Short mmCIF file of C-alpha atoms in Angstrom, two decimals:
data_model
loop_
_atom_site.label_atom_id
_atom_site.label_comp_id
_atom_site.label_asym_id
_atom_site.label_seq_id
_atom_site.Cartn_x
_atom_site.Cartn_y
_atom_site.Cartn_z
CA MET A 484 -116.40 -104.28 -117.72
CA PRO A 485 -116.65 -108.05 -118.08
CA ARG A 486 -115.56 -110.46 -115.36
CA LEU A 487 -114.76 -114.17 -115.36
CA PHE A 488 -117.82 -116.40 -115.24
CA THR A 489 -117.70 -120.17 -114.87
CA ASN A 490 -120.08 -122.98 -113.96
CA ARG A 491 -117.57 -124.88 -111.82
CA PRO A 492 -117.50 -124.57 -108.01
CA ARG A 493 -115.21 -121.71 -107.01
CA GLN A 494 -112.13 -122.29 -104.84
CA ARG A 495 -112.07 -121.12 -101.22
CA LEU A 496 -109.40 -118.42 -100.91
CA PHE A 497 -109.78 -117.80 -97.18
CA PRO A 498 -109.76 -120.19 -94.20
CA ALA A 499 -113.17 -121.58 -93.25
CA ARG A 500 -112.59 -120.47 -89.63
CA LEU A 501 -112.86 -116.86 -90.82
CA GLY A 502 -116.40 -117.53 -91.95
CA ALA A 503 -115.38 -117.01 -95.55
CA GLY A 504 -117.62 -119.54 -97.26
CA ARG A 505 -117.18 -120.02 -100.98
CA LEU A 506 -120.66 -118.79 -101.87
CA ASN A 507 -120.38 -115.87 -99.43
CA TRP A 508 -117.22 -114.53 -101.06
CA GLU A 509 -118.54 -115.20 -104.53
CA ARG A 510 -121.77 -113.39 -103.68
CA THR A 511 -119.81 -110.46 -102.24
CA SER A 512 -117.79 -110.10 -105.44
CA ALA A 513 -121.01 -110.30 -107.48
CA ILE A 514 -122.52 -107.46 -105.41
CA LEU A 515 -119.34 -105.40 -105.83
CA TYR A 516 -119.57 -105.96 -109.57
CA ILE A 517 -123.14 -104.61 -109.59
CA VAL A 518 -121.94 -101.57 -107.61
CA GLY A 519 -119.18 -101.02 -110.17
CA GLY A 520 -121.65 -101.32 -113.04
CA SER A 521 -123.97 -98.75 -111.46
CA THR A 522 -121.01 -96.42 -110.94
CA PHE A 523 -120.01 -96.70 -114.60
CA ILE A 524 -123.53 -95.81 -115.75
CA LEU A 525 -123.39 -92.66 -113.63
CA GLY A 526 -119.88 -91.79 -114.83
CA SER A 527 -120.84 -92.34 -118.47
CA ILE A 528 -123.57 -89.69 -118.21
CA PHE A 529 -120.88 -87.04 -117.69
CA PHE A 530 -119.28 -88.04 -121.00
CA LEU A 531 -122.28 -86.48 -122.75
CA PRO A 532 -121.41 -83.08 -124.33
CA GLN A 533 -124.03 -81.17 -122.33
CA TYR A 534 -122.19 -82.13 -119.13
CA GLU A 535 -118.74 -81.07 -120.34
CA ALA A 536 -118.34 -78.79 -117.31
CA LEU A 537 -118.65 -81.87 -115.09
CA SER A 538 -116.29 -84.06 -117.13
CA ASP A 539 -113.77 -84.23 -114.26
CA LEU A 540 -116.50 -85.60 -112.00
CA GLY A 541 -117.26 -88.25 -114.63
CA ALA A 542 -113.57 -89.19 -114.85
CA TRP A 543 -113.34 -89.55 -111.05
CA ILE A 544 -116.49 -91.68 -110.98
CA PHE A 545 -115.01 -93.87 -113.73
CA PHE A 546 -111.81 -94.16 -111.68
CA ILE A 547 -113.71 -95.23 -108.55
CA GLY A 548 -115.80 -97.70 -110.56
CA SER A 549 -112.63 -99.10 -112.14
CA LEU A 550 -111.12 -99.68 -108.68
CA VAL A 551 -114.26 -101.57 -107.63
CA TYR A 552 -114.05 -103.66 -110.81
CA LEU A 553 -110.35 -104.23 -110.10
CA LEU A 554 -111.24 -105.77 -106.74
CA VAL A 555 -113.59 -108.18 -108.51
CA THR A 556 -111.30 -109.10 -111.42
CA GLY A 557 -108.33 -109.36 -109.05
CA TYR A 558 -110.30 -111.78 -106.88
CA ASP A 559 -111.19 -113.82 -109.99
CA LEU A 560 -107.51 -113.95 -110.98
CA LEU A 561 -106.44 -115.19 -107.54
CA GLU A 562 -109.25 -117.77 -107.49
CA SER A 563 -108.37 -119.02 -111.00
CA SER A 564 -104.74 -119.34 -109.97
CA ALA A 565 -105.80 -121.38 -106.92
CA TYR A 566 -107.90 -123.63 -109.16
CA VAL A 567 -104.95 -124.28 -111.49
CA ARG A 568 -102.76 -125.19 -108.50
CA SER A 569 -105.45 -127.52 -107.12
CA GLY A 570 -105.14 -129.75 -110.20
CA LYS A 571 -108.90 -130.23 -110.40
CA GLY A 572 -110.80 -130.39 -113.67
CA SER A 573 -109.39 -130.14 -117.19
CA LYS A 574 -105.91 -128.65 -117.33
CA ILE A 575 -106.63 -126.85 -120.61
CA TRP A 576 -109.86 -125.24 -119.38
CA SER A 577 -108.38 -124.26 -116.01
CA TRP A 578 -105.42 -122.54 -117.67
CA LEU A 579 -107.78 -120.85 -120.13
CA GLU A 580 -109.77 -119.46 -117.20
CA LEU A 581 -106.54 -118.10 -115.70
CA VAL A 582 -105.64 -116.41 -119.01
CA ILE A 583 -109.14 -114.89 -119.28
CA ALA A 584 -108.97 -113.59 -115.70
CA GLY A 585 -105.54 -112.06 -116.45
CA ILE A 586 -106.91 -110.37 -119.59
CA TYR A 587 -109.76 -108.85 -117.58
CA VAL A 588 -107.36 -107.55 -114.93
CA GLY A 589 -105.18 -106.00 -117.66
CA GLY A 590 -108.20 -104.29 -119.23
CA THR A 591 -109.38 -103.01 -115.86
CA VAL A 592 -105.95 -101.55 -115.05
CA LEU A 593 -105.95 -99.74 -118.41
CA PHE A 594 -109.37 -98.24 -117.67
CA THR A 595 -108.23 -97.23 -114.19
CA VAL A 596 -105.22 -95.38 -115.60
CA GLY A 597 -107.17 -94.02 -118.58
CA SER A 598 -109.83 -92.51 -116.33
CA LEU A 599 -107.19 -90.35 -114.62
CA LEU A 600 -105.75 -89.22 -117.97
CA PHE A 601 -109.13 -87.66 -118.85
CA LEU A 602 -108.90 -85.27 -115.89
CA SER A 603 -108.49 -81.62 -116.92
CA GLN A 604 -105.42 -81.30 -114.65
CA ILE A 605 -103.67 -83.98 -116.74
CA ASP A 606 -105.53 -83.57 -120.06
CA TRP A 607 -103.92 -86.48 -121.90
CA ILE A 608 -107.11 -87.25 -123.80
CA VAL A 609 -105.48 -89.20 -126.63
CA ALA A 610 -103.47 -91.34 -124.18
CA GLY A 611 -106.65 -91.92 -122.18
CA GLY A 612 -108.43 -92.85 -125.39
CA TRP A 613 -105.73 -95.42 -126.16
CA CYS A 614 -106.07 -96.89 -122.66
CA PHE A 615 -109.84 -97.19 -123.12
CA THR A 616 -109.49 -98.62 -126.65
CA VAL A 617 -106.89 -101.26 -125.78
CA GLY A 618 -108.73 -102.04 -122.54
CA SER A 619 -111.96 -102.54 -124.50
CA LEU A 620 -110.13 -104.87 -126.91
CA PHE A 621 -108.92 -106.85 -123.89
CA PHE A 622 -112.49 -107.08 -122.60
CA LEU A 623 -113.86 -108.14 -125.99
CA PHE A 624 -111.18 -110.82 -126.45
CA GLY A 625 -111.68 -112.08 -122.89
CA ALA A 626 -115.46 -112.16 -123.31
CA PHE A 627 -115.08 -114.17 -126.54
CA LEU A 628 -112.79 -116.72 -124.85
CA ASN A 629 -115.11 -116.89 -121.85
CA ALA A 630 -118.13 -117.52 -124.09
CA ILE A 631 -116.57 -120.49 -125.91
CA GLN A 632 -115.53 -121.90 -122.53
CA ILE A 633 -119.14 -122.34 -121.37
CA ILE A 634 -119.79 -126.04 -120.84
CA LYS A 635 -122.82 -128.08 -119.87
CA GLU A 636 -124.76 -126.96 -116.79
CA GLU A 637 -126.91 -129.21 -114.60
CA SER A 638 -129.72 -126.66 -114.95
CA ILE A 639 -131.10 -125.29 -118.23
CA VAL A 640 -132.02 -122.04 -116.46
CA ARG A 641 -128.46 -121.50 -115.18
CA LEU A 642 -127.07 -122.34 -118.63
CA GLN A 643 -129.35 -119.72 -120.17
CA LEU A 644 -128.23 -117.21 -117.55
CA LEU A 645 -124.61 -117.95 -118.47
CA ASN A 646 -125.43 -117.28 -122.12
CA VAL A 647 -127.16 -113.99 -121.26
CA THR A 648 -124.12 -112.96 -119.20
CA ALA A 649 -121.75 -113.81 -122.06
CA ILE A 650 -123.81 -111.89 -124.64
CA ALA A 651 -124.18 -108.84 -122.36
CA PHE A 652 -120.42 -108.73 -121.69
CA ALA A 653 -119.53 -109.11 -125.39
CA LEU A 654 -121.97 -106.42 -126.57
CA GLY A 655 -120.91 -104.07 -123.77
CA SER A 656 -117.25 -104.51 -124.77
CA ILE A 657 -118.05 -103.73 -128.42
CA LEU A 658 -119.90 -100.54 -127.45
CA PHE A 659 -117.03 -99.41 -125.22
CA LEU A 660 -114.54 -100.11 -128.03
CA VAL A 661 -116.51 -98.09 -130.60
CA ALA A 662 -117.09 -95.25 -128.11
CA SER A 663 -113.36 -94.99 -127.32
CA LEU A 664 -112.14 -94.63 -130.93
CA PRO A 665 -112.99 -90.90 -131.42
CA TYR A 666 -110.71 -89.99 -128.51
CA LEU A 667 -107.69 -91.29 -130.45
CA SER A 668 -107.69 -88.25 -132.75
CA GLU A 669 -106.67 -84.79 -131.55
CA ALA A 670 -108.40 -83.37 -134.66
CA LEU A 671 -111.83 -84.32 -133.29
CA ASN A 672 -112.87 -81.64 -130.82
CA LEU A 673 -116.12 -81.39 -128.92
CA GLU A 674 -117.20 -78.03 -130.37
CA ASP A 675 -117.10 -79.20 -134.01
CA ASN A 676 -118.29 -82.77 -133.36
CA TRP A 677 -121.02 -82.29 -130.76
CA VAL A 678 -123.34 -84.93 -132.28
CA LEU A 679 -120.52 -87.50 -132.57
CA PHE A 680 -119.56 -87.15 -128.92
CA ALA A 681 -123.22 -87.29 -127.90
CA TYR A 682 -123.31 -90.73 -129.56
CA VAL A 683 -120.07 -91.61 -127.75
CA GLY A 684 -121.60 -90.75 -124.39
CA TRP A 685 -124.70 -92.82 -125.08
CA GLU A 686 -122.57 -95.75 -126.24
CA TYR A 687 -120.73 -95.68 -122.91
CA ILE A 688 -124.06 -95.54 -121.08
CA ALA A 689 -125.50 -98.45 -123.10
CA GLY A 690 -122.30 -100.50 -122.64
CA SER A 691 -122.35 -99.86 -118.89
CA ILE A 692 -126.00 -100.95 -118.71
CA LEU A 693 -125.09 -104.19 -120.51
CA PHE A 694 -122.23 -104.82 -118.07
CA LEU A 695 -124.64 -104.20 -115.20
CA LEU A 696 -127.14 -106.61 -116.78
CA GLY A 697 -124.41 -109.25 -117.02
CA GLY A 698 -123.58 -108.68 -113.36
CA ILE A 699 -127.22 -109.03 -112.31
CA THR A 700 -127.70 -112.28 -114.26
CA HIS A 701 -124.46 -113.59 -112.75
CA TYR A 702 -125.74 -112.80 -109.25
CA TYR A 703 -129.10 -114.43 -110.00
CA ARG A 704 -127.31 -117.55 -111.27
CA LEU A 705 -125.44 -117.73 -107.96
CA HIS A 706 -128.78 -117.48 -106.17
CA LYS A 707 -130.18 -120.36 -108.26
CA ALA A 708 -127.01 -122.41 -107.69
CA LYS A 709 -127.30 -121.94 -103.93
CA HIS A 710 -130.85 -123.33 -103.88
CA TYR A 711 -129.83 -126.14 -106.24
CA HIS A 712 -126.98 -127.24 -103.96
CA GLN A 713 -129.19 -126.95 -100.87
CA ALA A 714 -131.80 -129.20 -102.50
CA GLU A 715 -129.05 -131.60 -103.62
CA ARG A 716 -127.69 -131.84 -100.06
CA LYS A 717 -131.20 -132.42 -98.72
CA VAL A 718 -131.82 -135.26 -101.18
CA HIS A 719 -128.43 -136.77 -100.35
CA HIS A 720 -129.24 -136.55 -96.63
CA GLU A 721 -132.61 -138.27 -97.16
CA VAL A 722 -131.02 -141.03 -99.25
CA GLU A 723 -128.37 -141.67 -96.60
CA LYS A 724 -131.05 -141.66 -93.90
CA HIS A 725 -133.08 -144.21 -95.87
CA LYS A 726 -130.00 -146.42 -96.32
CA ARG A 727 -129.22 -146.33 -92.59
CA HIS A 728 -132.84 -147.23 -91.84
CA LYS A 729 -132.69 -150.22 -94.21
CA ARG A 730 -129.42 -151.43 -92.68
CA ARG A 731 -130.88 -151.16 -89.18
CA LYS A 732 -133.96 -153.16 -90.24
CA ALA A 733 -131.76 -155.80 -91.84
CA LEU A 734 -129.74 -156.16 -88.62
CA GLU A 735 -132.93 -156.46 -86.56
CA ARG A 736 -134.16 -159.29 -88.78
CA THR A 737 -130.78 -161.03 -88.46
CA TYR A 738 -131.05 -161.11 -84.66
#
């Protein structure tokens, strides 16, 4: 599942006295996203026809992965809301980010509910298929909006990483959308359409891998940003030190 990505500094949601640094919380959510992506790859394997007997296990794994994703997208929604209230940056872009974050949360909730509907005890496959289809449309629309919202980065490498993240999220959303469509028809059963549902399973696996790739590039971009800001602070410190030295020398010459 996609998540909100942006090249602006994230807002601090927790008091600094709790040790909740901006980059620490952002890195934690990035790690959670990678965990969710890995979970979805595992869950997607059980959508393959040869693992039909373990389909309930796959649905539960999808449900757990969706909850992990919900933590991440929920955090992004709260952070985007805080950014809008702060009044920083462009009002249009900040509101757009909030809308995108809301779309991602909506899609994640649909996948969370849809995963439970695939359980054999409930067996609402068509309803689950609709949840996955509409959720995938949400993800695709959000990924498209997020991609056009990418603006200039200070670093070419981080800009390229943003582009890779956007492409991975968009392609993953398309694969999830296509894979969900066969579940909308009660006429398509596994016994008569074994090959079709084998493709469906592999589409879910490929889409999950792309989401995981997007999460990894997002985490790596955070890593690069951390080193960039550390170097920037070091340069600023050296400049200020040089200025103080010059002022001290000027005062010594005056006296």
